PDB file of C-alpha atoms in Angstrom:
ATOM      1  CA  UNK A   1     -84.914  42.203 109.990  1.00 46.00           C
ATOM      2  CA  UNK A   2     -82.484  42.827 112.715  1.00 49.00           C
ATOM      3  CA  UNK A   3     -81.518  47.055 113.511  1.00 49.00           C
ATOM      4  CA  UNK A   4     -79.154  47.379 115.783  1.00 50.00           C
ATOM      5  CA  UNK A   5     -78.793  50.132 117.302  1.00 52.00           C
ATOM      6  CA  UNK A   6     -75.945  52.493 118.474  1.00 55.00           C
ATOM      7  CA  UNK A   7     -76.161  51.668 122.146  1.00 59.00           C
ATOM      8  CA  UNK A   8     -75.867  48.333 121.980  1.00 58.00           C
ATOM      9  CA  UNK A   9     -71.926  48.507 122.111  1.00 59.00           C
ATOM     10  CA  UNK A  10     -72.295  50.096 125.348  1.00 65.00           C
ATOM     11  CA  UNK A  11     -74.653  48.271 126.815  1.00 66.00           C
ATOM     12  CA  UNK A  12     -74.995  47.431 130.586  1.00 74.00           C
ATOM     13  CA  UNK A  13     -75.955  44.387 132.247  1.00 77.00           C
ATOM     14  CA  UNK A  14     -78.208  45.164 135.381  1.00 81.00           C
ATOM     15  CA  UNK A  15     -78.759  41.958 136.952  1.00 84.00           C
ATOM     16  CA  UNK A  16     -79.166  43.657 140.813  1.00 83.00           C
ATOM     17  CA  UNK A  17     -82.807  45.498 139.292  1.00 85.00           C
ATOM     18  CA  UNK A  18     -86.565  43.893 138.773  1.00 83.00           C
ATOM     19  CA  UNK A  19     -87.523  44.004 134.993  1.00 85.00           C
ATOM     20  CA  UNK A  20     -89.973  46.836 135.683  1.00 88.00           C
ATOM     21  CA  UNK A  21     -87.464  49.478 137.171  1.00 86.00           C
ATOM     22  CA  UNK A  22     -84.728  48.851 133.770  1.00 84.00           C
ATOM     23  CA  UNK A  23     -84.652  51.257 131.381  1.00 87.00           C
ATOM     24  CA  UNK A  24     -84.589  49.012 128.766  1.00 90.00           C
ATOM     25  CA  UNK A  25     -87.606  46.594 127.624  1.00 94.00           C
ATOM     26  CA  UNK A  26     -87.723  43.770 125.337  1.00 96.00           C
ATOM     27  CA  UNK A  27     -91.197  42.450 124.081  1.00 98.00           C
ATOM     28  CA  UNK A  28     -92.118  40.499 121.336  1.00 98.00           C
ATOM     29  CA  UNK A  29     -95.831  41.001 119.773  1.00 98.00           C
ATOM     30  CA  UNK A  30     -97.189  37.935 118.213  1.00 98.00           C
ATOM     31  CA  UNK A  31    -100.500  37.650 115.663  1.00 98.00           C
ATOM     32  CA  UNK A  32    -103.143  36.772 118.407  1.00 97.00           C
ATOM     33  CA  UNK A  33    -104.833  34.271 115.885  1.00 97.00           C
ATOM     34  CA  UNK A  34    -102.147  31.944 114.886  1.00 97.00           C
ATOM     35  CA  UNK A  35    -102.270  28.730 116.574  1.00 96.00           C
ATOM     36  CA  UNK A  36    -100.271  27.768 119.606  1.00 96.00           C
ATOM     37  CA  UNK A  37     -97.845  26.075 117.990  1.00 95.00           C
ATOM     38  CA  UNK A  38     -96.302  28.710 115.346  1.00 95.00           C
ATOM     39  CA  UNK A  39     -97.259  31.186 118.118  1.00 97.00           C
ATOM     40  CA  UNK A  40     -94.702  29.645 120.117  1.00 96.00           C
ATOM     41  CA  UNK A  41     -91.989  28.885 117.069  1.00 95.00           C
ATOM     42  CA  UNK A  42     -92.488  32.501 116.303  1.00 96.00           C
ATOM     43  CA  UNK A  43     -91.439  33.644 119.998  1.00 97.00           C
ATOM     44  CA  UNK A  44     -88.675  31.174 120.431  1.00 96.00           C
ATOM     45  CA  UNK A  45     -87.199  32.003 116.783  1.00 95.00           C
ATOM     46  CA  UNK A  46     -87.432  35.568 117.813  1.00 96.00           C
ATOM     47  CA  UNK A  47     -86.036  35.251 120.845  1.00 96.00           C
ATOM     48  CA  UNK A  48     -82.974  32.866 118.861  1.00 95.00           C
ATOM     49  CA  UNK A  49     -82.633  36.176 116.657  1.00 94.00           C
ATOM     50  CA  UNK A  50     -82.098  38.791 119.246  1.00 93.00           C
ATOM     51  CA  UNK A  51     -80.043  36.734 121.453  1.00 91.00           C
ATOM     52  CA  UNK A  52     -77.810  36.601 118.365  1.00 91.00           C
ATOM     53  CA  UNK A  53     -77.801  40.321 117.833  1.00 88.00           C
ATOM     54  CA  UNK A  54     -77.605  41.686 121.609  1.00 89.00           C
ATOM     55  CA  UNK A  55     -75.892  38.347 123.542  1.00 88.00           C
ATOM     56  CA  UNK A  56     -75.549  41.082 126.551  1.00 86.00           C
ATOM     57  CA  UNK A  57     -79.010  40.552 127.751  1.00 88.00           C
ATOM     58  CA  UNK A  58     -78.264  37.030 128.386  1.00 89.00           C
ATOM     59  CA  UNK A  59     -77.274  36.665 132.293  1.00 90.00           C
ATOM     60  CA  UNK A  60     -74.768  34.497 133.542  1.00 91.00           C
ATOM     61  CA  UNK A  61     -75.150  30.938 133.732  1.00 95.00           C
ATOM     62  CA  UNK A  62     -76.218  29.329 137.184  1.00 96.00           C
ATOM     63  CA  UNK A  63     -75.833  25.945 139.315  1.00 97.00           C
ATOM     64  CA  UNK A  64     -78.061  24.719 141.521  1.00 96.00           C
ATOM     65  CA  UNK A  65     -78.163  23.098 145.373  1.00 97.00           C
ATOM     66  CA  UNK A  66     -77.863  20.090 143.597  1.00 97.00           C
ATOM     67  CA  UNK A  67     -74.254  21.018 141.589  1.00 97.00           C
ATOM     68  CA  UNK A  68     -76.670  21.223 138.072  1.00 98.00           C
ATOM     69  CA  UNK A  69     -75.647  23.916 135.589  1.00 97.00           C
ATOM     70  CA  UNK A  70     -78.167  25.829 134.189  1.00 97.00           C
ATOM     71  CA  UNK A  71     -78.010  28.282 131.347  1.00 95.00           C
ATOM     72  CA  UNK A  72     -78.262  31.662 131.440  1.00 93.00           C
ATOM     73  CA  UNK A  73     -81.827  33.730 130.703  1.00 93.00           C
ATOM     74  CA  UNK A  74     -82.761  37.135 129.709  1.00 92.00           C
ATOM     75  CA  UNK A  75     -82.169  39.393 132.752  1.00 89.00           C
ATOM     76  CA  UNK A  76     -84.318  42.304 130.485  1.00 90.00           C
ATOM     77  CA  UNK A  77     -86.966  39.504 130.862  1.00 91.00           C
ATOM     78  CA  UNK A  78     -89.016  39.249 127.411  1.00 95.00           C
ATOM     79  CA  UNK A  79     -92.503  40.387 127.787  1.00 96.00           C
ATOM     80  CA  UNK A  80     -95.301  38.167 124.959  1.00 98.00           C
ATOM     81  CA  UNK A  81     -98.007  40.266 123.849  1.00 98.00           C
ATOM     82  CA  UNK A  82    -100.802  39.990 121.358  1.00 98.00           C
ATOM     83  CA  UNK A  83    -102.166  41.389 118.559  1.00 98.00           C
ATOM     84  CA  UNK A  84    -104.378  41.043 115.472  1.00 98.00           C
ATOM     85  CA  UNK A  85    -102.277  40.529 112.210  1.00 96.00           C
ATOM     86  CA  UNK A  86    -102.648  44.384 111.313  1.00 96.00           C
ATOM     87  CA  UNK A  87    -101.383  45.444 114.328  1.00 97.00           C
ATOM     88  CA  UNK A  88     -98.430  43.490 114.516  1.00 97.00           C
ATOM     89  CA  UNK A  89     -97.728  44.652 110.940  1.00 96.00           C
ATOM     90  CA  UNK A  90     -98.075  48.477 111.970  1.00 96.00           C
ATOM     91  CA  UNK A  91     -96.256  47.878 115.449  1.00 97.00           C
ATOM     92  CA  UNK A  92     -92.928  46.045 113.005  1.00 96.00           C
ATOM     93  CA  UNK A  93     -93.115  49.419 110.591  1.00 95.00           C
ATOM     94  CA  UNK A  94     -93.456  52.005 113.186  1.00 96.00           C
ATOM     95  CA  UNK A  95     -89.998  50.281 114.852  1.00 96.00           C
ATOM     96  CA  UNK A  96     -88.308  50.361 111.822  1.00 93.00           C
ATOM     97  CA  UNK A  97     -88.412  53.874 112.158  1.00 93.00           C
ATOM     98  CA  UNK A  98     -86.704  54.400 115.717  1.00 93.00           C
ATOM     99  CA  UNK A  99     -82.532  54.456 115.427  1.00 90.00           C
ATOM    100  CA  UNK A 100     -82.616  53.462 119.042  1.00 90.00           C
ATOM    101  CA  UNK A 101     -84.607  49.625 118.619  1.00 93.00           C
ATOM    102  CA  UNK A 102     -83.710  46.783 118.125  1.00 93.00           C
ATOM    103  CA  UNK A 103     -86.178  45.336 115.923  1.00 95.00           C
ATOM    104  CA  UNK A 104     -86.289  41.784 114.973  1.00 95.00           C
ATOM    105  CA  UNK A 105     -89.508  40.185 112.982  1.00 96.00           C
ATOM    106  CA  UNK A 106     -91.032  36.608 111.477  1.00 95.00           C
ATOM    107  CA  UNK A 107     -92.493  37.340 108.310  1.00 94.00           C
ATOM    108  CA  UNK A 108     -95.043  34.686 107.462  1.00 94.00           C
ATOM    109  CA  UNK A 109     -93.306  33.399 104.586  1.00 94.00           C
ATOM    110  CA  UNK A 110     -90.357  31.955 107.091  1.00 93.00           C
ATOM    111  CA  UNK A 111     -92.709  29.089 108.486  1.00 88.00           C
ATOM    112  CA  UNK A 112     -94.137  28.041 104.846  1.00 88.00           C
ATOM    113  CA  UNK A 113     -90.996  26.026 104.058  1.00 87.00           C
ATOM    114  CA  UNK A 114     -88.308  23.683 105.727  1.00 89.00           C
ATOM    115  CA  UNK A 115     -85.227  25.374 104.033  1.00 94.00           C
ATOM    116  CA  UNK A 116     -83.941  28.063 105.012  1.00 94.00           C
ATOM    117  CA  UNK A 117     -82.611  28.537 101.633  1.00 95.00           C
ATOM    118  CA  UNK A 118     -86.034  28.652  99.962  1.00 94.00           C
ATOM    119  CA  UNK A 119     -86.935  31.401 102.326  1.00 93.00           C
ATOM    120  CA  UNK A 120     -84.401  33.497 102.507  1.00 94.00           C
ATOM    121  CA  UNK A 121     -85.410  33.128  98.025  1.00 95.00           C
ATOM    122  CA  UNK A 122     -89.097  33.855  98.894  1.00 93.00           C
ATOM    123  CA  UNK A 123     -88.250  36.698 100.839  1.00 93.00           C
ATOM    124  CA  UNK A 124     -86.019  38.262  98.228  1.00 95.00           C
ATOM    125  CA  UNK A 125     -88.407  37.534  95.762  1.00 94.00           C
ATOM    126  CA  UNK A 126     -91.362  39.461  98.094  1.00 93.00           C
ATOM    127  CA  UNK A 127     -91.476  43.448  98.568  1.00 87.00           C
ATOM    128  CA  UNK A 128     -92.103  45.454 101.770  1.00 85.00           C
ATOM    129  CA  UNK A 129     -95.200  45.627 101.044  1.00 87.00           C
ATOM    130  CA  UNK A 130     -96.604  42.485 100.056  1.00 89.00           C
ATOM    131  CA  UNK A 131     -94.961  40.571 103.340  1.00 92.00           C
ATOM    132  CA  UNK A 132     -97.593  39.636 106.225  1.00 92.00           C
ATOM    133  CA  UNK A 133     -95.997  39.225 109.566  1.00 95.00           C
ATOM    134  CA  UNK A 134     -96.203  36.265 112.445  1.00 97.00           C
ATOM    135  CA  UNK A 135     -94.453  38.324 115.326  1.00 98.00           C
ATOM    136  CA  UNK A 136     -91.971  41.080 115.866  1.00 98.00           C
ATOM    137  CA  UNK A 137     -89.711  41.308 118.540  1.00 97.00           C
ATOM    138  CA  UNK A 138     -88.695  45.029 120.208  1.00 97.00           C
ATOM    139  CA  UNK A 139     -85.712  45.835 122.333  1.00 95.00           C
ATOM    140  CA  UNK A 140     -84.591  49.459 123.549  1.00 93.00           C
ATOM    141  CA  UNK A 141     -85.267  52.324 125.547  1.00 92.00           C
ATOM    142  CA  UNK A 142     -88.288  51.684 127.719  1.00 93.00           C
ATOM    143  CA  UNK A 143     -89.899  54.699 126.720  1.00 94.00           C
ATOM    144  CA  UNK A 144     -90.147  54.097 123.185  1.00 96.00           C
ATOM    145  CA  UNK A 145     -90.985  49.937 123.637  1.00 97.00           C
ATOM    146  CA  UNK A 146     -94.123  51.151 125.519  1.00 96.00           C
ATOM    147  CA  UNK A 147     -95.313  54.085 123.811  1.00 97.00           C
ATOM    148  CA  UNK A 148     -95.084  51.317 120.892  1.00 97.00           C
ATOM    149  CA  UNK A 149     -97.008  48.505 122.653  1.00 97.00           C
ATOM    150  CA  UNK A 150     -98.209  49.495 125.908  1.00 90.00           C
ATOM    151  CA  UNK A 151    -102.025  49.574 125.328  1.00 93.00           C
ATOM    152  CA  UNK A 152    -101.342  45.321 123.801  1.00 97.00           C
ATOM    153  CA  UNK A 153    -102.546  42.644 125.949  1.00 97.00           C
ATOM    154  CA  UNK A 154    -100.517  39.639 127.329  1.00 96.00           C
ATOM    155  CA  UNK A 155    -100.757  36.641 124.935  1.00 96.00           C
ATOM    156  CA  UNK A 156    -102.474  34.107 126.973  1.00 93.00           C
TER     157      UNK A 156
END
């Protein structure tokens, strides 16, 4: 699920601040008892999904002493967090509700097959209520990203 929301078309790069002094935040909140490895598929599809939907926050490409080009990152930075399945569940439907997120999430059904095709069926096939959910991914107005997920621990 992807919201965008209205300020995204006016949207400022700040490149010159740390991540802690923007007043926007981007975190994603993964199920703390997955394994590693769809832990990590989970952040990097995430992080695939709302570079898609907000390609400001990406910064601007870079070379290095050595004339290598390297690709731009995140200058919002992208903070990992964890929580029990539950949580992550109630932290994707209380986002839903705020105009001024963008929320992004990985239902669990979306690493049970190899086609994308056959998900995007299982998923239409699945209500609301009945989906269980790997991570979901928050970008907006600081205030509202932490009053979300600001008592959530790192994932480590």
């Amino acid at each position: 699920m992807t919201v965008l929301a209205d300020w995204i078309d006016g949207f400022e790069r700040q490149t010159d601040l740390p991540t802690r002094q923007l007043p926007v935040k981007w975190v994603i909140v993964i199920d703390r008892d997955l394994p590693r490895g769809l832990q990590a598929n989970a952040a990097a599809c995430l992080a695939a999904s709302v570079g898609e939907a907000v390609p400001a926050i990406l910064g601007s490409a870079g070379t290095d002493a050595s004339g290598r080009a390297h690709a731009g990152l995140p200058w919002t930075g992208c903070t990992v967090l964890a929580a029990p399945a539950a949580i992550v569940r109630r932290v994707r439907n209380d986002a839903a509700g705020e105009p001024e997120l963008v929320v992004t999430d990985m239902a669990a059904i979306a690493q049970q097959t190899n086609v994308y095709d056959e998900y995007l069926a299982e998923l239409a096939r699945t209500g609301g209520e009945d989906l269980s959910y790997y991570a979901v991914s928050l970008l907006g107005p600081r205030a509202v990203v932490e009053r979300l997920t600001g008592r959530l621990p790192l994932l480590r």
